[in-house]
Amino acid sequence: MQTIQQYITEHKQRFIDELIELLKIPSISADTAYSQDVLNTADSILNALKKAGCTNVELCETPGYPIVYGEKIIDPNLPTVLVYGHYDVQPADPLDLWDAPPFDPIIKKTDIHPEGAIFARGACDDKGQMYMHVKALEYMTATDNLPCNVKFMIEGEEEVGSESLAWFVPRNIEKLANDVILISDTGMIANDIPSITTGLRGLSYVEVEVTGPNRDLHSGLYGGAVANPINILSKMIASLHDENNHITIPGFYDKVEELSTEERNEMGKAPFSLEAYKNALDIDDVHGEKGYTTNERNSIRPTLDVNGIWGGYTGEGAKTVIASKAYAKISMRLVPNQDWEEITELFKNHFEKIAPKSVKVKVTPHHGGQGYVTPIDNIGYQAASKAYEETFGVTPIPQRSGGSIPIVSLFEKELKSKTILMGFGLNSDAIHSPNEHFGVWNYLKGIETIPYFYKYFAELS
Ligand code: BES
Ligand code: MN
Ligand code: MN
């Protein structure tokens, strides 16, 4: 029987070419100007699943973008793996910071990817990583090597909060029934230090609006005598952290899961160079909550960050004005046990309370979701770990990530199954940034590793 390694050697150029075609479609879910492209991408995935050997392939209608579904059931008595991924991508702007157009993929060598990386929006997050699963399935069906059942569920709204999927899942519990959920939409430490993501942070995302006078004012005639919403908003935002960089919202930390000293020591063993971290970002120092290391700050601790702030005059030259309104978008990354709706409420109450009488404040909640953890004694984790040992030659390190895939906790609640996060991207792959890329080596390594997950999961089940 042909091994996955032989199959990749024979088909790798086609695997790369197919991904490049997929990356050419600008499936930006946040911008309605691209809605036809998002729909076309769903069609592409549908055809790819058919070609890879799935049956019952369909576009499932939702209130938003369709969910692409397909399955290969070989024996109802065997375990079932549900693969999840997303075919939508983040907006590509700022466009002028890209070295090449974001939807015209090119392959370029980098220091970290000497064998070349594919540069395009979505290359790593998540088209490239999702497509590894399609190609791994192609191998398993073409060579009669599929050891269990598989279902695919690929959505088109992950980057905007997965609202339609949250609608779809509870309505399709039977259809989606599975023994484990498998996702490649995270990263690993380095190509020679593989890791498996064992946790994701939750998220609460809000928009705030501060209103001062009922119209924009001449800043000479009124300045100093009425509240300037931009000044006030800045001060309010600054007050959300204290001198130790703790978040000041009352009750914010009440439910935060505190890790034991042993767990923190275990985490601290993961290879990490603070110097390399700073160099990669061109910063002279890091910043964060007192009493925690950089790796703890960005994984097991909750945060609050302003993601955008605007108001007043930002055009060319100067305009002496006191704006009537100021705005900010604020996100809070949450850790297990913190409830995102409760945190949103705490934020809202606090923000309204700290506003001076001279302004009015409006807080509008956006999307959110709960954090997530996978215990490493879970058989899905064990199967993944053995798969990496097979293809990387070393045992992968369990690592909690700072990112969020809010739908994962909903899967656990509705489908009662655990998710295994086998990510093959690197932090330096610039997801959500200009020049996003995915190493060709990583893409092929993912395709190589996935069939072993199926093998060991079937064996251990
Ligand atoms: N794939 C990412 C999440 C991710 C990346 C987790 C790397 C861990 C490591 C996902 O597409 C994403 O961007 N999620 C958003 C949240 C979503 C609600 C917009 C995020 O984390 O900001
Ligand atoms: Mn993603
Ligand atoms: Mn993303």
Short mmCIF file of C-alpha atoms and ligand atoms in Angstrom, two decimals:
data_model
loop_
_atom_site.label_atom_id
_atom_site.label_comp_id
_atom_site.label_asym_id
_atom_site.label_seq_id
_atom_site.Cartn_x
_atom_site.Cartn_y
_atom_site.Cartn_z
CA MET A 1 0.00 0.00 0.00
CA GLN A 2 1.22 3.51 -0.81
CA THR A 3 2.32 5.42 2.30
CA ILE A 4 1.30 9.01 2.91
CA GLN A 5 4.94 10.04 2.36
CA GLN A 6 4.97 8.41 -1.09
CA TYR A 7 1.58 9.91 -1.91
CA ILE A 8 2.80 13.42 -0.99
CA THR A 9 5.97 13.04 -3.05
CA GLU A 10 3.87 12.09 -6.05
CA HIS A 11 1.15 14.75 -5.65
CA LYS A 12 2.74 17.67 -3.85
CA GLN A 13 2.83 20.08 -6.78
CA ARG A 14 -0.90 19.56 -7.33
CA PHE A 15 -1.57 20.00 -3.58
CA ILE A 16 0.21 23.36 -3.72
CA ASP A 17 -1.48 24.44 -6.96
CA GLU A 18 -4.94 23.61 -5.65
CA LEU A 19 -4.37 25.63 -2.49
CA ILE A 20 -3.12 28.56 -4.54
CA GLU A 21 -6.34 28.50 -6.61
CA LEU A 22 -8.40 28.54 -3.41
CA LEU A 23 -6.40 31.47 -2.04
CA LYS A 24 -7.17 33.55 -5.12
CA ILE A 25 -10.80 33.98 -4.05
CA PRO A 26 -11.13 36.92 -1.63
CA SER A 27 -13.58 35.36 0.83
CA ILE A 28 -13.68 38.28 3.27
CA SER A 29 -16.68 37.65 5.50
CA ALA A 30 -16.53 41.05 7.23
CA ASP A 31 -17.14 43.03 4.03
CA THR A 32 -20.40 42.52 2.11
CA ALA A 33 -18.70 43.75 -1.07
CA TYR A 34 -17.09 40.28 -1.18
CA SER A 35 -20.23 38.22 -0.53
CA GLN A 36 -20.19 36.60 -3.99
CA ASP A 37 -16.55 35.59 -3.43
CA VAL A 38 -17.41 34.06 -0.07
CA LEU A 39 -20.17 32.04 -1.77
CA ASN A 40 -17.83 31.01 -4.60
CA THR A 41 -15.33 29.77 -2.04
CA ALA A 42 -18.02 27.60 -0.45
CA ASP A 43 -18.65 26.07 -3.91
CA SER A 44 -14.95 25.40 -4.33
CA ILE A 45 -14.75 23.58 -1.01
CA LEU A 46 -17.85 21.60 -1.90
CA ASN A 47 -16.19 20.36 -5.09
CA ALA A 48 -12.92 19.67 -3.32
CA LEU A 49 -14.71 17.50 -0.76
CA LYS A 50 -16.47 15.55 -3.52
CA LYS A 51 -13.18 14.94 -5.30
CA ALA A 52 -11.52 13.85 -2.06
CA GLY A 53 -14.08 11.07 -1.68
CA CYS A 54 -16.78 12.55 0.56
CA THR A 55 -20.40 11.56 0.05
CA ASN A 56 -23.57 13.47 0.96
CA VAL A 57 -21.73 16.67 0.17
CA GLU A 58 -23.95 19.72 0.47
CA LEU A 59 -24.13 23.44 1.13
CA CYS A 60 -26.23 23.79 4.26
CA GLU A 61 -28.21 27.01 4.19
CA THR A 62 -28.12 29.25 7.26
CA PRO A 63 -29.27 32.82 7.97
CA GLY A 64 -25.78 33.83 6.74
CA TYR A 65 -23.13 32.11 4.67
CA PRO A 66 -23.59 28.39 3.96
CA ILE A 67 -21.83 25.64 5.85
CA VAL A 68 -20.11 23.10 3.64
CA TYR A 69 -20.81 19.59 4.83
CA GLY A 70 -19.56 16.22 3.61
CA GLU A 71 -18.95 12.81 5.10
CA LYS A 72 -17.43 9.40 4.51
CA ILE A 73 -19.13 6.81 6.68
CA ILE A 74 -17.43 3.46 6.25
CA ASP A 75 -18.98 1.61 9.19
CA PRO A 76 -21.45 3.02 11.74
CA ASN A 77 -19.79 0.92 14.43
CA LEU A 78 -16.46 2.67 13.98
CA PRO A 79 -15.63 5.99 15.68
CA THR A 80 -16.33 9.25 13.84
CA VAL A 81 -14.01 12.25 13.49
CA LEU A 82 -15.65 15.63 12.81
CA VAL A 83 -13.32 18.03 11.03
CA TYR A 84 -14.04 21.74 11.41
CA GLY A 85 -12.41 24.63 9.58
CA HIS A 86 -13.31 27.98 8.04
CA TYR A 87 -13.21 29.18 4.45
CA ASP A 88 -13.60 32.88 5.22
CA VAL A 89 -10.63 35.19 5.76
CA GLN A 90 -9.87 38.50 7.48
CA PRO A 91 -9.88 41.73 5.46
CA ALA A 92 -6.51 42.27 3.77
CA ASP A 93 -5.99 45.93 4.60
CA PRO A 94 -3.72 47.86 4.95
CA LEU A 95 -3.00 46.82 1.36
CA ASP A 96 0.08 49.01 0.91
CA LEU A 97 1.93 47.01 3.58
CA TRP A 98 1.77 43.81 1.50
CA ASP A 99 4.87 43.00 -0.58
CA ALA A 100 2.62 41.30 -3.16
CA PRO A 101 -1.18 41.42 -3.69
CA PRO A 102 -2.99 39.42 -0.95
CA PHE A 103 -5.15 37.41 -3.37
CA ASP A 104 -2.46 36.73 -5.94
CA PRO A 105 -0.48 34.07 -4.06
CA ILE A 106 3.28 33.76 -4.49
CA ILE A 107 5.81 31.35 -3.00
CA LYS A 108 8.84 32.96 -1.40
CA LYS A 109 11.66 31.64 0.79
CA THR A 110 12.11 33.17 4.26
CA ASP A 111 14.62 32.58 7.06
CA ILE A 112 12.07 30.49 8.93
CA HIS A 113 10.74 28.78 5.79
CA PRO A 114 13.81 27.93 3.68
CA GLU A 115 11.68 25.64 1.51
CA GLY A 116 9.35 28.51 0.71
CA ALA A 117 6.07 29.82 2.06
CA ILE A 118 2.81 30.65 0.29
CA PHE A 119 2.01 34.35 0.78
CA ALA A 120 -1.69 35.24 0.64
CA ARG A 121 -4.53 36.27 2.94
CA GLY A 122 -5.89 33.03 4.39
CA ALA A 123 -2.77 30.99 3.53
CA CYS A 124 -2.45 29.91 7.17
CA ASP A 125 -5.74 31.14 8.70
CA ASP A 126 -7.47 29.00 7.70
CA LYS A 127 -7.64 27.94 4.07
CA GLY A 128 -4.20 26.32 4.04
CA GLN A 129 -4.71 24.51 7.32
CA MET A 130 -8.27 23.45 6.49
CA TYR A 131 -7.20 22.18 3.07
CA MET A 132 -4.58 19.88 4.65
CA HIS A 133 -7.53 17.86 5.95
CA VAL A 134 -9.12 17.64 2.51
CA LYS A 135 -5.85 16.33 1.04
CA ALA A 136 -5.29 13.91 3.93
CA LEU A 137 -8.79 12.54 3.29
CA GLU A 138 -8.03 12.26 -0.42
CA TYR A 139 -5.03 10.07 0.44
CA MET A 140 -7.00 7.91 2.87
CA THR A 141 -9.88 7.27 0.45
CA ALA A 142 -7.69 6.87 -2.66
CA THR A 143 -5.53 4.25 -0.97
CA ASP A 144 -8.30 2.61 1.01
CA ASN A 145 -6.67 3.66 4.22
CA LEU A 146 -9.46 5.37 6.15
CA PRO A 147 -9.68 3.64 9.56
CA CYS A 148 -12.84 5.38 10.83
CA ASN A 149 -15.73 7.60 9.77
CA VAL A 150 -15.25 11.23 8.96
CA LYS A 151 -17.49 14.29 8.70
CA PHE A 152 -16.44 17.70 7.43
CA MET A 153 -18.06 20.97 8.51
CA ILE A 154 -16.44 24.07 7.01
CA GLU A 155 -17.97 27.46 7.80
CA GLY A 156 -17.72 30.93 6.27
CA GLU A 157 -18.17 33.25 9.25
CA GLU A 158 -15.45 32.33 11.75
CA GLU A 159 -13.70 35.67 11.42
CA VAL A 160 -16.92 37.52 12.25
CA GLY A 161 -18.10 35.45 15.20
CA SER A 162 -19.60 32.20 13.79
CA GLU A 163 -23.19 33.34 14.30
CA SER A 164 -24.65 31.10 11.62
CA LEU A 165 -22.76 28.07 12.87
CA ALA A 166 -24.07 28.70 16.38
CA TRP A 167 -27.53 28.60 14.78
CA PHE A 168 -26.74 25.47 12.75
CA VAL A 169 -25.12 23.22 15.36
CA PRO A 170 -28.04 22.86 17.84
CA ARG A 171 -30.37 22.18 14.87
CA ASN A 172 -28.19 19.33 13.56
CA ILE A 173 -27.05 17.38 16.60
CA GLU A 174 -27.68 13.97 14.96
CA LYS A 175 -26.03 14.87 11.70
CA LEU A 176 -22.94 16.15 13.50
CA ALA A 177 -22.68 13.31 16.04
CA ASN A 178 -19.02 12.38 16.50
CA ASP A 179 -16.44 10.95 18.88
CA VAL A 180 -13.88 13.71 18.52
CA ILE A 181 -13.58 17.06 16.74
CA LEU A 182 -10.39 17.81 14.86
CA ILE A 183 -9.32 21.35 13.96
CA SER A 184 -6.22 22.85 12.38
CA ASP A 185 -6.65 26.58 12.99
CA THR A 186 -3.93 27.26 15.57
CA GLY A 187 -0.14 27.17 15.60
CA MET A 188 2.87 25.35 17.03
CA ILE A 189 6.08 26.55 18.68
CA ALA A 190 8.54 25.93 15.82
CA ASN A 191 9.08 23.46 12.99
CA ASP A 192 11.52 21.47 15.15
CA ILE A 193 9.47 21.98 18.35
CA PRO A 194 5.97 20.77 17.54
CA SER A 195 3.20 21.52 20.04
CA ILE A 196 -0.48 20.75 20.34
CA THR A 197 -2.85 23.48 21.49
CA THR A 198 -4.62 22.45 24.70
CA GLY A 199 -6.46 25.69 25.41
CA LEU A 200 -8.03 28.70 23.78
CA ARG A 201 -9.05 31.96 25.37
CA GLY A 202 -12.60 33.24 25.42
CA LEU A 203 -13.58 36.64 24.10
CA SER A 204 -15.83 39.57 24.89
CA TYR A 205 -15.89 42.28 22.23
CA VAL A 206 -17.58 45.63 22.78
CA GLU A 207 -17.86 49.01 21.12
CA VAL A 208 -18.12 52.18 23.18
CA GLU A 209 -19.43 55.59 22.20
CA VAL A 210 -18.84 58.72 24.30
CA THR A 211 -20.98 61.75 23.51
CA GLY A 212 -20.23 65.26 24.76
CA PRO A 213 -21.93 68.35 23.27
CA ASN A 214 -24.72 67.85 20.72
CA ARG A 215 -22.52 69.11 17.85
CA ASP A 216 -18.85 69.59 16.97
CA LEU A 217 -17.58 72.82 18.52
CA HIS A 218 -14.92 75.45 17.84
CA SER A 219 -12.14 74.38 20.19
CA GLY A 220 -11.21 78.00 20.92
CA LEU A 221 -14.68 79.25 21.72
CA TYR A 222 -15.67 76.21 23.83
CA GLY A 223 -12.34 74.52 24.67
CA GLY A 224 -11.72 74.19 28.39
CA ALA A 225 -15.36 74.76 29.26
CA VAL A 226 -17.06 71.59 28.00
CA ALA A 227 -15.97 67.97 28.15
CA ASN A 228 -14.02 66.78 25.11
CA PRO A 229 -15.26 63.22 24.48
CA ILE A 230 -11.89 62.16 23.07
CA ASN A 231 -10.02 63.38 26.17
CA ILE A 232 -12.59 61.73 28.42
CA LEU A 233 -12.57 58.44 26.51
CA SER A 234 -8.77 58.31 26.65
CA LYS A 235 -8.83 58.83 30.40
CA MET A 236 -11.55 56.22 30.90
CA ILE A 237 -9.61 53.68 28.85
CA ALA A 238 -6.38 54.44 30.71
CA SER A 239 -8.14 53.80 34.02
CA LEU A 240 -9.05 50.23 32.99
CA HIS A 241 -5.55 49.04 34.02
CA ASP A 242 -3.77 49.86 37.29
CA GLU A 243 -0.02 50.39 37.83
CA ASN A 244 0.54 46.61 37.87
CA ASN A 245 -1.40 46.17 34.65
CA HIS A 246 -4.24 44.46 36.43
CA ILE A 247 -7.66 45.14 34.96
CA THR A 248 -9.66 47.40 37.29
CA ILE A 249 -13.20 46.28 36.43
CA PRO A 250 -14.74 45.07 39.73
CA GLY A 251 -15.35 41.31 39.66
CA PHE A 252 -13.32 40.79 36.47
CA TYR A 253 -10.98 38.21 38.05
CA ASP A 254 -13.53 36.53 40.34
CA LYS A 255 -13.86 33.33 38.30
CA VAL A 256 -10.41 33.22 36.74
CA GLU A 257 -8.95 29.75 36.97
CA GLU A 258 -5.64 30.02 38.88
CA LEU A 259 -3.09 27.45 37.80
CA SER A 260 -1.12 25.54 40.43
CA THR A 261 2.60 26.16 40.86
CA GLU A 262 3.23 22.71 39.33
CA GLU A 263 1.18 23.55 36.25
CA ARG A 264 2.95 26.88 35.87
CA ASN A 265 6.34 25.21 36.26
CA GLU A 266 5.35 22.67 33.62
CA MET A 267 4.33 25.50 31.27
CA GLY A 268 7.59 27.28 31.95
CA LYS A 269 9.52 24.35 30.53
CA ALA A 270 8.39 25.06 26.97
CA PRO A 271 11.35 26.48 25.04
CA PHE A 272 11.12 30.27 24.80
CA SER A 273 13.61 33.07 24.23
CA LEU A 274 12.54 36.52 25.44
CA GLU A 275 15.36 38.09 23.43
CA ALA A 276 14.21 36.45 20.20
CA TYR A 277 10.63 37.43 21.00
CA LYS A 278 11.58 41.09 21.43
CA ASN A 279 13.82 41.07 18.36
CA ALA A 280 11.10 39.62 16.16
CA LEU A 281 8.79 42.48 17.14
CA ASP A 282 11.40 45.24 17.29
CA ILE A 283 10.57 46.15 20.87
CA ASP A 284 12.99 46.99 23.67
CA ASP A 285 10.79 45.59 26.38
CA VAL A 286 7.68 43.51 26.89
CA HIS A 287 4.66 44.68 28.85
CA GLY A 288 1.96 43.02 30.90
CA GLU A 289 0.44 41.90 34.15
CA LYS A 290 2.83 41.95 37.08
CA GLY A 291 3.76 38.55 38.47
CA TYR A 292 3.37 36.61 35.22
CA THR A 293 5.75 35.60 32.45
CA THR A 294 5.25 36.55 28.82
CA ASN A 295 3.93 33.09 27.96
CA GLU A 296 1.53 33.19 30.89
CA ARG A 297 0.36 36.69 30.03
CA ASN A 298 -0.62 35.59 26.55
CA SER A 299 -2.32 32.32 27.40
CA ILE A 300 -3.57 31.67 30.94
CA ARG A 301 -4.32 35.28 31.93
CA PRO A 302 -7.22 37.46 30.78
CA THR A 303 -6.55 40.76 29.01
CA LEU A 304 -8.24 43.96 27.87
CA ASP A 305 -7.12 45.73 24.70
CA VAL A 306 -8.34 48.62 22.61
CA ASN A 307 -8.53 47.40 19.01
CA GLY A 308 -9.52 50.70 17.45
CA ILE A 309 -10.17 54.28 18.54
CA TRP A 310 -11.49 57.20 16.55
CA GLY A 311 -13.23 60.55 16.61
CA GLY A 312 -12.62 64.18 15.68
CA TYR A 313 -10.57 65.34 12.75
CA THR A 314 -8.04 62.95 11.24
CA GLY A 315 -7.77 64.37 7.71
CA GLU A 316 -4.90 66.34 6.22
CA GLY A 317 -3.69 69.46 8.03
CA ALA A 318 -5.29 70.78 11.21
CA LYS A 319 -8.84 71.52 12.26
CA THR A 320 -9.50 73.13 15.63
CA VAL A 321 -12.52 71.22 16.79
CA ILE A 322 -14.01 69.55 19.83
CA ALA A 323 -15.83 66.54 18.41
CA SER A 324 -19.28 65.67 19.66
CA LYS A 325 -18.43 61.97 19.81
CA ALA A 326 -15.52 59.57 20.39
CA TYR A 327 -15.48 55.80 19.85
CA ALA A 328 -13.44 52.73 20.65
CA LYS A 329 -13.57 49.01 20.00
CA ILE A 330 -12.39 47.00 22.98
CA SER A 331 -11.78 43.28 23.29
CA MET A 332 -11.21 41.21 26.39
CA ARG A 333 -9.55 37.81 26.12
CA LEU A 334 -10.90 35.49 28.78
CA VAL A 335 -9.70 32.32 30.42
CA PRO A 336 -11.59 29.16 31.45
CA ASN A 337 -14.47 29.70 33.92
CA GLN A 338 -14.91 33.36 33.01
CA ASP A 339 -18.32 33.72 31.39
CA TRP A 340 -18.19 36.07 28.40
CA GLU A 341 -21.71 37.40 28.82
CA GLU A 342 -21.11 38.09 32.50
CA ILE A 343 -17.83 39.87 31.70
CA THR A 344 -19.56 41.93 29.02
CA GLU A 345 -22.12 43.00 31.62
CA LEU A 346 -19.40 43.83 34.19
CA PHE A 347 -17.62 45.94 31.59
CA LYS A 348 -20.79 47.78 30.61
CA ASN A 349 -21.73 48.61 34.19
CA HIS A 350 -18.23 49.72 35.07
CA PHE A 351 -17.75 51.83 31.97
CA GLU A 352 -21.06 53.59 32.48
CA LYS A 353 -20.21 54.16 36.13
CA ILE A 354 -16.80 55.75 35.57
CA ALA A 355 -18.10 58.22 32.98
CA PRO A 356 -18.27 61.80 34.31
CA LYS A 357 -21.64 63.59 34.20
CA SER A 358 -20.35 65.80 31.40
CA VAL A 359 -20.66 62.98 28.82
CA LYS A 360 -23.06 60.20 27.89
CA VAL A 361 -21.76 56.68 27.34
CA LYS A 362 -23.16 53.88 25.19
CA VAL A 363 -21.70 50.35 25.31
CA THR A 364 -22.69 47.98 22.50
CA PRO A 365 -21.71 44.31 22.90
CA HIS A 366 -20.51 42.48 19.78
CA HIS A 367 -19.71 38.79 19.67
CA GLY A 368 -17.96 36.66 22.22
CA GLY A 369 -17.41 33.14 23.43
CA GLN A 370 -16.06 31.00 26.22
CA GLY A 371 -12.51 29.75 26.67
CA TYR A 372 -11.65 26.11 26.22
CA VAL A 373 -9.23 23.44 27.51
CA THR A 374 -8.45 19.86 26.42
CA PRO A 375 -6.98 17.54 29.06
CA ILE A 376 -3.92 15.67 27.79
CA ASP A 377 -5.17 12.31 29.06
CA ASN A 378 -7.98 12.48 26.48
CA ILE A 379 -7.57 9.76 23.82
CA GLY A 380 -7.87 12.33 21.06
CA TYR A 381 -4.89 14.18 22.51
CA GLN A 382 -3.00 10.90 22.89
CA ALA A 383 -3.71 9.99 19.26
CA ALA A 384 -2.53 13.41 18.09
CA SER A 385 0.62 13.16 20.20
CA LYS A 386 1.49 9.76 18.70
CA ALA A 387 0.83 11.11 15.20
CA TYR A 388 3.34 13.96 15.73
CA GLU A 389 5.88 11.52 17.16
CA GLU A 390 5.55 9.53 13.95
CA THR A 391 6.12 12.48 11.58
CA PHE A 392 8.25 14.93 13.61
CA GLY A 393 10.27 12.30 15.47
CA VAL A 394 9.67 14.02 18.84
CA THR A 395 6.86 14.21 21.38
CA PRO A 396 4.84 17.43 20.92
CA ILE A 397 4.52 19.88 23.80
CA PRO A 398 1.02 20.67 25.10
CA GLN A 399 0.52 24.43 24.99
CA ARG A 400 -2.33 26.82 25.74
CA SER A 401 -2.88 29.45 23.09
CA GLY A 402 -3.94 33.05 23.57
CA GLY A 403 -6.18 33.06 20.51
CA SER A 404 -9.88 32.28 20.39
CA ILE A 405 -12.11 29.97 18.40
CA PRO A 406 -15.32 30.65 20.33
CA ILE A 407 -17.33 27.96 18.56
CA VAL A 408 -15.19 25.21 20.15
CA SER A 409 -16.84 25.62 23.57
CA LEU A 410 -20.23 25.55 21.88
CA PHE A 411 -19.28 22.24 20.23
CA GLU A 412 -18.50 20.83 23.65
CA LYS A 413 -21.81 22.06 25.06
CA GLU A 414 -24.01 20.95 22.16
CA LEU A 415 -22.19 17.94 20.72
CA LYS A 416 -20.64 16.75 24.00
CA SER A 417 -17.28 16.07 22.45
CA LYS A 418 -13.78 17.31 22.94
CA THR A 419 -11.80 19.16 20.29
CA ILE A 420 -8.20 18.39 19.35
CA LEU A 421 -6.34 21.41 18.02
CA MET A 422 -3.62 20.23 15.65
CA GLY A 423 -2.26 23.52 14.31
CA PHE A 424 0.73 23.64 11.97
CA GLY A 425 1.15 27.42 11.60
CA LEU A 426 3.81 29.54 13.31
CA ASN A 427 3.31 32.80 15.21
CA SER A 428 5.57 34.45 12.65
CA ASP A 429 3.20 33.50 9.81
CA ALA A 430 1.51 36.90 10.21
CA ILE A 431 -2.12 35.77 10.37
CA HIS A 432 -4.53 38.75 10.27
CA SER A 433 -1.52 40.91 9.22
CA PRO A 434 -0.06 42.01 5.90
CA ASN A 435 2.10 39.30 4.25
CA GLU A 436 0.30 36.37 5.87
CA HIS A 437 1.98 33.15 4.79
CA PHE A 438 2.10 29.41 5.41
CA GLY A 439 5.24 27.32 5.03
CA VAL A 440 5.09 24.77 2.23
CA TRP A 441 6.88 22.39 4.60
CA ASN A 442 4.21 23.01 7.26
CA TYR A 443 1.39 22.46 4.75
CA LEU A 444 2.83 19.12 3.64
CA LYS A 445 3.76 18.12 7.22
CA GLY A 446 0.14 18.67 8.22
CA ILE A 447 -1.10 16.49 5.37
CA GLU A 448 1.40 13.83 6.43
CA THR A 449 0.49 13.91 10.14
CA ILE A 450 -3.32 13.90 9.88
CA PRO A 451 -3.74 10.29 8.59
CA TYR A 452 -1.73 9.06 11.60
CA PHE A 453 -4.19 10.84 13.89
CA TYR A 454 -7.01 8.81 12.33
CA LYS A 455 -5.00 5.61 12.65
CA TYR A 456 -4.18 6.08 16.32
CA PHE A 457 -7.58 7.46 17.21
CA ALA A 458 -9.24 4.36 15.73
CA GLU A 459 -6.76 2.13 17.56
CA LEU A 460 -7.19 3.85 20.92
CA SER A 461 -10.98 4.12 20.71
N1 BES B 1 -7.50 30.85 13.83
C1 BES B 1 -7.77 31.98 14.62
C2 BES B 1 -7.57 31.75 16.11
C3 BES B 1 -6.21 31.30 16.57
C4 BES B 1 -5.05 31.57 15.85
C5 BES B 1 -6.12 30.61 17.74
C6 BES B 1 -3.82 31.13 16.30
C7 BES B 1 -4.89 30.19 18.21
C8 BES B 1 -3.74 30.44 17.48
C9 BES B 1 -9.19 32.45 14.36
O1 BES B 1 -9.47 32.51 12.98
C10 BES B 1 -9.36 33.85 14.87
O2 BES B 1 -8.78 34.74 14.31
N2 BES B 1 -10.16 34.04 15.92
C11 BES B 1 -10.46 35.35 16.41
C12 BES B 1 -11.76 35.35 17.14
C13 BES B 1 -12.98 35.48 16.26
C14 BES B 1 -14.24 35.53 17.10
C15 BES B 1 -12.93 36.66 15.35
C16 BES B 1 -9.41 35.81 17.35
O3 BES B 1 -8.76 35.03 18.05
O4 BES B 1 -9.22 37.05 17.39
MN MN B 2 -8.83 30.81 12.00
MN MN B 3 -8.53 34.37 12.18
#
